[in-house]
Amino acid sequence: SQTIHQWPATLVQPVGSPLSLECTVEGTSNPNLYWYRQAAGRGLQLLFYSVGIGQISSEVPQNLSASRPQDRQFILSSKKLLLSDSGFYLCAWSVGRPGTQYFGPGTRLLVL
Amino acid sequence: GNSVTQMEGPVTLSEEAFLTINCTYTATGYPSLFWYVQYPGEGLQLLLKATKADDKGSNKGFEATYRKETTSFHLEKGSVQVSDSAVYFCALSDRSTGNQFYFGTGTSLTVIP
C-alpha cells in the first residue's frame, strides 16, 4: 500500500532563517506531488505541484521554492522565512489524470 | 473556470442529529467530486468521492450524490457522533485542467454530547 511521510511534524523558526520541508511517498511510481499551505482557520492554498522529476509548477509567487530531486521526493524550501510563512504545510500525491489526492500528516511551521 | 463553494461554518450539532453540508461547484468539463475530512492537527483524509453524474459516494455513514443538474455534491449523515467533529472540505478535479484540485474553504463541524 502507499504511504506518504512528511517531516518534521513541527518546526519553530526565526524570521529570516532558511527552511527545508521534506515529503516522500512509498508504494507508487511516477506520482504527481503537491505542496499546500493552510493558514490558521483557512482553506487550502496550492503552492506547487510536480508531474515528474525536476518539473515544478508554481501557483503563487512568493519566497518559497520547491524541488523534486527524486521520483518520490518533494522538498519545500525558503532562503529567508517571513512571519507570513507560518501555517500548516501539507504534501499530497496522486496518480493519473486526474487522480484522487492523498495527503500527508502535515508540518506545522511557526515563524517568530 | 473551476471552483467549489461550500457552506460557511462553523456548524454545531447535538449527537445523533442529521447533518447536511452544502457544496456546489462550477466546472468547465466533467469533474470528479470529493469530500475530505481533517481532524484536528492532522492532514486531510479522503472521505468519499463520485466520478460521474448520479453517482453516490458513501463511507462511514456519510453520503453525497453527484447532481449535475444542480451542480451540487452535498454531504449528509443521518446521525452524527462526537467523533465526527472535524473540518470537511469539498473538492473537484477536472480532467480538462490537468492534475489540479479545487478545494472549498472548509466547514468546521462540532458535535456535542
PDB file of C-alpha atoms in Angstrom, chain A residues 23-89:
ATOM      1  CA  CYS A  23       7.878  14.821   1.694  1.00  0.00           C
ATOM      2  CA  THR A  24       8.356  11.257   0.494  1.00  0.00           C
ATOM      3  CA  VAL A  25       5.926   8.765  -0.952  1.00  0.00           C
ATOM      4  CA  GLU A  26       6.243   5.000  -0.820  1.00  0.00           C
ATOM      5  CA  GLY A  27       4.499   2.284  -2.752  1.00  0.00           C
ATOM      6  CA  THR A  28       3.833   4.088  -6.016  1.00  0.00           C
ATOM      7  CA  SER A  29       5.743   5.256  -9.064  1.00  0.00           C
ATOM      8  CA  ASN A  30       5.588   8.490 -11.047  1.00  0.00           C
ATOM      9  CA  PRO A  31       3.201  10.228  -8.665  1.00  0.00           C
ATOM     10  CA  ASN A  32       2.001  13.774  -9.075  1.00  0.00           C
ATOM     11  CA  LEU A  33       3.136  15.670  -5.992  1.00  0.00           C
ATOM     12  CA  TYR A  34       1.674  18.775  -4.392  1.00  0.00           C
ATOM     13  CA  TRP A  35       2.501  21.279  -1.662  1.00  0.00           C
ATOM     14  CA  TYR A  36      -0.350  23.134   0.023  1.00  0.00           C
ATOM     15  CA  ARG A  37      -0.398  25.683   2.805  1.00  0.00           C
ATOM     16  CA  GLN A  38      -3.229  26.065   5.256  1.00  0.00           C
ATOM     17  CA  ALA A  39      -3.218  29.206   7.357  1.00  0.00           C
ATOM     18  CA  ALA A  40      -4.964  29.028  10.734  1.00  0.00           C
ATOM     19  CA  GLY A  41      -8.710  28.636  10.238  1.00  0.00           C
ATOM     20  CA  ARG A  42      -8.387  28.946   6.484  1.00  0.00           C
ATOM     21  CA  GLY A  43      -8.723  26.734   3.464  1.00  0.00           C
ATOM     22  CA  LEU A  44      -6.030  25.161   1.354  1.00  0.00           C
ATOM     23  CA  GLN A  45      -3.725  27.160  -0.873  1.00  0.00           C
ATOM     24  CA  LEU A  46      -1.894  25.223  -3.590  1.00  0.00           C
ATOM     25  CA  LEU A  47       1.749  26.306  -3.643  1.00  0.00           C
ATOM     26  CA  PHE A  48       3.488  23.936  -6.052  1.00  0.00           C
ATOM     27  CA  TYR A  49       2.829  20.772  -7.971  1.00  0.00           C
ATOM     28  CA  SER A  50       5.064  18.420  -9.885  1.00  0.00           C
ATOM     29  CA  VAL A  51       4.306  15.811 -12.524  1.00  0.00           C
ATOM     30  CA  GLY A  52       7.847  14.420 -12.665  1.00  0.00           C
ATOM     31  CA  ILE A  53      11.465  14.751 -11.565  1.00  0.00           C
ATOM     32  CA  GLY A  54      12.651  18.323 -11.980  1.00  0.00           C
ATOM     33  CA  GLN A  55       9.234  19.520 -13.170  1.00  0.00           C
ATOM     34  CA  ILE A  56       7.768  22.127 -10.841  1.00  0.00           C
ATOM     35  CA  SER A  57       4.779  24.389 -11.386  1.00  0.00           C
ATOM     36  CA  SER A  58       4.331  27.344  -9.079  1.00  0.00           C
ATOM     37  CA  GLU A  59       0.856  28.578  -8.321  1.00  0.00           C
ATOM     38  CA  VAL A  60       1.606  31.520  -6.077  1.00  0.00           C
ATOM     39  CA  PRO A  61       4.659  33.798  -6.397  1.00  0.00           C
ATOM     40  CA  GLN A  62       6.347  34.096  -3.008  1.00  0.00           C
ATOM     41  CA  ASN A  63       9.606  33.466  -1.225  1.00  0.00           C
ATOM     42  CA  LEU A  64       9.140  29.701  -1.276  1.00  0.00           C
ATOM     43  CA  SER A  65      10.515  27.235  -3.797  1.00  0.00           C
ATOM     44  CA  ALA A  66      10.113  23.532  -4.430  1.00  0.00           C
ATOM     45  CA  SER A  67      12.290  20.815  -5.856  1.00  0.00           C
ATOM     46  CA  ARG A  68      11.840  17.196  -6.837  1.00  0.00           C
ATOM     47  CA  PRO A  69      15.248  15.543  -6.863  1.00  0.00           C
ATOM     48  CA  GLN A  70      13.839  12.015  -6.965  1.00  0.00           C
ATOM     49  CA  ASP A  71      10.633  10.448  -8.250  1.00  0.00           C
ATOM     50  CA  ARG A  72       9.038  10.150  -4.825  1.00  0.00           C
ATOM     51  CA  GLN A  73      10.640  13.053  -3.006  1.00  0.00           C
ATOM     52  CA  PHE A  74       9.328  16.597  -2.885  1.00  0.00           C
ATOM     53  CA  ILE A  75      11.056  19.375  -0.970  1.00  0.00           C
ATOM     54  CA  LEU A  76       9.746  22.797   0.006  1.00  0.00           C
ATOM     55  CA  SER A  77      12.383  25.441   0.720  1.00  0.00           C
ATOM     56  CA  SER A  78      12.927  29.043   1.560  1.00  0.00           C
ATOM     57  CA  LYS A  79      16.089  31.101   1.848  1.00  0.00           C
ATOM     58  CA  LYS A  80      14.572  33.619   4.275  1.00  0.00           C
ATOM     59  CA  LEU A  81      11.353  32.967   6.153  1.00  0.00           C
ATOM     60  CA  LEU A  82       8.749  35.658   6.709  1.00  0.00           C
ATOM     61  CA  LEU A  83       6.226  35.866   9.527  1.00  0.00           C
ATOM     62  CA  SER A  84       3.502  35.280   6.951  1.00  0.00           C
ATOM     63  CA  ASP A  85       5.019  31.873   6.115  1.00  0.00           C
ATOM     64  CA  SER A  86       3.601  30.443   9.338  1.00  0.00           C
ATOM     65  CA  GLY A  87       0.987  27.783   8.727  1.00  0.00           C
ATOM     66  CA  PHE A  88       0.286  24.117   8.241  1.00  0.00           C
ATOM     67  CA  TYR A  89       2.050  22.660   5.214  1.00  0.00           C
TER      68      TYR A  89
END
